[in-house]
PDB file of C-alpha atoms in Angstrom:
ATOM      1  CA  UNK A   1      31.014   5.910  23.202  1.00 51.00           C
ATOM      2  CA  UNK A   2      34.493   5.046  21.223  1.00 48.00           C
ATOM      3  CA  UNK A   3      33.128   2.187  19.786  1.00 46.00           C
ATOM      4  CA  UNK A   4      30.347   3.945  18.178  1.00 47.00           C
ATOM      5  CA  UNK A   5      32.864   7.203  17.417  1.00 43.00           C
ATOM      6  CA  UNK A   6      35.300   4.723  15.526  1.00 43.00           C
ATOM      7  CA  UNK A   7      32.226   3.074  13.653  1.00 43.00           C
ATOM      8  CA  UNK A   8      31.029   6.442  12.194  1.00 44.00           C
ATOM      9  CA  UNK A   9      34.437   7.488  11.392  1.00 43.00           C
ATOM     10  CA  UNK A  10      35.029   3.900   9.362  1.00 47.00           C
ATOM     11  CA  UNK A  11      31.882   4.489   7.781  1.00 46.00           C
ATOM     12  CA  UNK A  12      32.505   7.810   6.537  1.00 50.00           C
ATOM     13  CA  UNK A  13      36.109   6.893   5.378  1.00 51.00           C
ATOM     14  CA  UNK A  14      34.077   3.729   3.062  1.00 50.00           C
ATOM     15  CA  UNK A  15      34.412   4.947  -1.035  1.00 50.00           C
ATOM     16  CA  UNK A  16      31.214   5.787  -1.870  1.00 49.00           C
ATOM     17  CA  UNK A  17      29.613   5.861  -5.470  1.00 45.00           C
ATOM     18  CA  UNK A  18      27.002   7.788  -7.019  1.00 53.00           C
ATOM     19  CA  UNK A  19      23.961   6.598  -7.362  1.00 55.00           C
ATOM     20  CA  UNK A  20      22.666   6.455 -10.786  1.00 64.00           C
ATOM     21  CA  UNK A  21      20.054   8.701 -11.619  1.00 88.00           C
ATOM     22  CA  UNK A  22      16.690   7.743 -12.756  1.00 93.00           C
ATOM     23  CA  UNK A  23      13.824   9.689 -14.226  1.00 94.00           C
ATOM     24  CA  UNK A  24      10.059   8.239 -14.446  1.00 95.00           C
ATOM     25  CA  UNK A  25       8.064   7.646 -17.405  1.00 95.00           C
ATOM     26  CA  UNK A  26       4.083   7.557 -17.192  1.00 95.00           C
ATOM     27  CA  UNK A  27       2.032   6.282 -19.644  1.00 94.00           C
ATOM     28  CA  UNK A  28      -0.766   8.419 -20.040  1.00 93.00           C
ATOM     29  CA  UNK A  29      -3.836   8.179 -20.399  1.00 93.00           C
ATOM     30  CA  UNK A  30      -3.704   5.215 -17.804  1.00 94.00           C
ATOM     31  CA  UNK A  31      -4.374   2.049 -19.558  1.00 94.00           C
ATOM     32  CA  UNK A  32      -7.656   0.390 -19.372  1.00 93.00           C
ATOM     33  CA  UNK A  33      -7.908  -3.135 -21.249  1.00 92.00           C
ATOM     34  CA  UNK A  34     -10.236  -6.133 -20.725  1.00 90.00           C
ATOM     35  CA  UNK A  35      -9.585  -9.316 -18.972  1.00 86.00           C
ATOM     36  CA  UNK A  36     -11.128 -13.367 -19.757  1.00 78.00           C
ATOM     37  CA  UNK A  37     -13.518 -13.768 -16.542  1.00 80.00           C
ATOM     38  CA  UNK A  38     -14.999 -16.612 -15.389  1.00 78.00           C
ATOM     39  CA  UNK A  39     -18.649 -17.298 -16.465  1.00 74.00           C
ATOM     40  CA  UNK A  40     -18.165 -15.685 -20.305  1.00 69.00           C
ATOM     41  CA  UNK A  41     -18.249 -12.275 -18.399  1.00 77.00           C
ATOM     42  CA  UNK A  42     -15.771  -9.502 -19.804  1.00 81.00           C
ATOM     43  CA  UNK A  43     -14.114  -8.158 -16.872  1.00 86.00           C
ATOM     44  CA  UNK A  44     -11.777  -5.015 -17.122  1.00 89.00           C
ATOM     45  CA  UNK A  45      -8.657  -3.518 -15.243  1.00 93.00           C
ATOM     46  CA  UNK A  46      -7.624   0.314 -15.349  1.00 95.00           C
ATOM     47  CA  UNK A  47      -4.037   0.985 -14.231  1.00 94.00           C
ATOM     48  CA  UNK A  48      -1.580   3.246 -14.319  1.00 96.00           C
ATOM     49  CA  UNK A  49       2.399   2.571 -15.215  1.00 96.00           C
ATOM     50  CA  UNK A  50       5.226   4.256 -14.412  1.00 96.00           C
ATOM     51  CA  UNK A  51       8.682   3.275 -15.692  1.00 96.00           C
ATOM     52  CA  UNK A  52      11.994   3.968 -13.842  1.00 96.00           C
ATOM     53  CA  UNK A  53      14.325   4.533 -16.401  1.00 95.00           C
ATOM     54  CA  UNK A  54      17.930   4.523 -15.860  1.00 91.00           C
ATOM     55  CA  UNK A  55      19.471   7.977 -16.826  1.00 89.00           C
ATOM     56  CA  UNK A  56      17.556  10.836 -17.760  1.00 91.00           C
ATOM     57  CA  UNK A  57      19.098  10.933 -21.491  1.00 92.00           C
ATOM     58  CA  UNK A  58      17.367   7.669 -22.157  1.00 94.00           C
ATOM     59  CA  UNK A  59      13.565   9.548 -21.446  1.00 94.00           C
ATOM     60  CA  UNK A  60      12.777  10.357 -24.877  1.00 94.00           C
ATOM     61  CA  UNK A  61      14.369   6.874 -26.475  1.00 95.00           C
ATOM     62  CA  UNK A  62      11.756   5.282 -24.266  1.00 95.00           C
ATOM     63  CA  UNK A  63       8.519   7.788 -24.711  1.00 95.00           C
ATOM     64  CA  UNK A  64       9.622   7.279 -28.485  1.00 96.00           C
ATOM     65  CA  UNK A  65       8.718   3.709 -28.116  1.00 96.00           C
ATOM     66  CA  UNK A  66       6.157   3.764 -25.905  1.00 96.00           C
ATOM     67  CA  UNK A  67       3.083   2.738 -28.073  1.00 96.00           C
ATOM     68  CA  UNK A  68       4.847  -0.659 -28.272  1.00 96.00           C
ATOM     69  CA  UNK A  69       5.336  -0.792 -24.551  1.00 97.00           C
ATOM     70  CA  UNK A  70       2.054   0.270 -24.078  1.00 96.00           C
ATOM     71  CA  UNK A  71       0.508  -2.550 -26.464  1.00 96.00           C
ATOM     72  CA  UNK A  72       2.727  -5.354 -24.566  1.00 97.00           C
ATOM     73  CA  UNK A  73       1.468  -4.507 -22.048  1.00 96.00           C
ATOM     74  CA  UNK A  74      -2.029  -4.069 -22.801  1.00 95.00           C
ATOM     75  CA  UNK A  75      -1.706  -7.755 -24.517  1.00 95.00           C
ATOM     76  CA  UNK A  76      -0.234  -8.899 -21.407  1.00 95.00           C
ATOM     77  CA  UNK A  77      -2.760  -8.308 -19.257  1.00 93.00           C
ATOM     78  CA  UNK A  78      -5.529  -9.391 -21.639  1.00 91.00           C
ATOM     79  CA  UNK A  79      -4.510 -12.828 -21.777  1.00 91.00           C
ATOM     80  CA  UNK A  80      -4.763 -13.024 -17.523  1.00 90.00           C
ATOM     81  CA  UNK A  81      -7.227 -15.030 -15.669  1.00 90.00           C
ATOM     82  CA  UNK A  82      -9.775 -13.350 -13.663  1.00 89.00           C
ATOM     83  CA  UNK A  83      -8.018 -14.965 -10.278  1.00 90.00           C
ATOM     84  CA  UNK A  84      -4.663 -13.605 -11.306  1.00 92.00           C
ATOM     85  CA  UNK A  85      -5.914 -10.327 -11.809  1.00 91.00           C
ATOM     86  CA  UNK A  86      -7.922 -10.324  -8.721  1.00 90.00           C
ATOM     87  CA  UNK A  87      -5.275 -11.534  -6.345  1.00 92.00           C
ATOM     88  CA  UNK A  88      -1.987  -9.720  -4.983  1.00 93.00           C
ATOM     89  CA  UNK A  89       0.086 -12.227  -6.044  1.00 95.00           C
ATOM     90  CA  UNK A  90      -1.652 -12.539  -9.693  1.00 94.00           C
ATOM     91  CA  UNK A  91      -0.421  -8.701  -9.809  1.00 94.00           C
ATOM     92  CA  UNK A  92       3.040  -8.776  -8.916  1.00 95.00           C
ATOM     93  CA  UNK A  93       3.319 -11.818 -11.367  1.00 96.00           C
ATOM     94  CA  UNK A  94       1.724  -9.864 -13.958  1.00 96.00           C
ATOM     95  CA  UNK A  95       3.919  -6.923 -13.240  1.00 97.00           C
ATOM     96  CA  UNK A  96       6.746  -8.889 -13.870  1.00 97.00           C
ATOM     97  CA  UNK A  97       6.002  -9.928 -17.292  1.00 97.00           C
ATOM     98  CA  UNK A  98       5.424  -6.966 -18.158  1.00 97.00           C
ATOM     99  CA  UNK A  99       8.753  -5.563 -17.000  1.00 97.00           C
ATOM    100  CA  UNK A 100      10.699  -8.584 -18.592  1.00 97.00           C
ATOM    101  CA  UNK A 101       8.579  -7.255 -21.949  1.00 97.00           C
ATOM    102  CA  UNK A 102       9.114  -3.908 -21.598  1.00 97.00           C
ATOM    103  CA  UNK A 103      13.032  -4.454 -21.193  1.00 97.00           C
ATOM    104  CA  UNK A 104      13.288  -7.214 -24.010  1.00 97.00           C
ATOM    105  CA  UNK A 105      11.643  -4.768 -26.194  1.00 97.00           C
ATOM    106  CA  UNK A 106      13.724  -2.060 -25.486  1.00 96.00           C
ATOM    107  CA  UNK A 107      16.894  -4.370 -26.071  1.00 96.00           C
ATOM    108  CA  UNK A 108      15.431  -5.194 -29.092  1.00 96.00           C
ATOM    109  CA  UNK A 109      15.169  -1.783 -30.264  1.00 94.00           C
ATOM    110  CA  UNK A 110      17.876  -0.109 -28.742  1.00 94.00           C
ATOM    111  CA  UNK A 111      20.469  -2.630 -27.540  1.00 94.00           C
ATOM    112  CA  UNK A 112      20.125  -1.540 -23.675  1.00 93.00           C
ATOM    113  CA  UNK A 113      17.102  -2.552 -21.196  1.00 93.00           C
ATOM    114  CA  UNK A 114      16.696   0.861 -20.035  1.00 94.00           C
ATOM    115  CA  UNK A 115      14.089   0.341 -17.766  1.00 95.00           C
ATOM    116  CA  UNK A 116      15.243  -0.411 -14.246  1.00 95.00           C
ATOM    117  CA  UNK A 117      11.899  -1.256 -12.994  1.00 96.00           C
ATOM    118  CA  UNK A 118       7.865  -1.243 -13.960  1.00 96.00           C
ATOM    119  CA  UNK A 119       5.659  -0.154 -11.370  1.00 96.00           C
ATOM    120  CA  UNK A 120       1.695  -0.185 -11.411  1.00 95.00           C
ATOM    121  CA  UNK A 121       0.834   2.673  -9.048  1.00 93.00           C
ATOM    122  CA  UNK A 122      -2.522   2.368  -9.594  1.00 94.00           C
ATOM    123  CA  UNK A 123      -4.943  -0.688 -10.334  1.00 93.00           C
ATOM    124  CA  UNK A 124      -8.803  -1.123  -9.968  1.00 92.00           C
ATOM    125  CA  UNK A 125     -10.629  -4.246 -11.465  1.00 88.00           C
ATOM    126  CA  UNK A 126     -14.077  -4.787 -11.838  1.00 83.00           C
TER     127      UNK A 126
END
């Protein structure tokens, strides 16, 4: 009992840091694009994308650049082969590629990456 009470008191004594405030920006409407499928057949993907933005003050900046970001995401997905589109590992690679591209574009445009994380919240492929 004394050990757990002492542990609890030590936890309370640790300095606390304020967690960064994040806001989310979702692309509307959902992104629909083609990808390269096998046997010269065209496949398509419909997905919703959310951007985790550092600080509520940056929301309007990201919203202003959303057409550029949307185009970059569509371009990356359109270049992916079917096996990447249809696999979970491939999707996570695509997500990471899109996240890095969005951060690089925002750094070029604003001087800061502004986006902490890019999330695919819905993914439908055919």
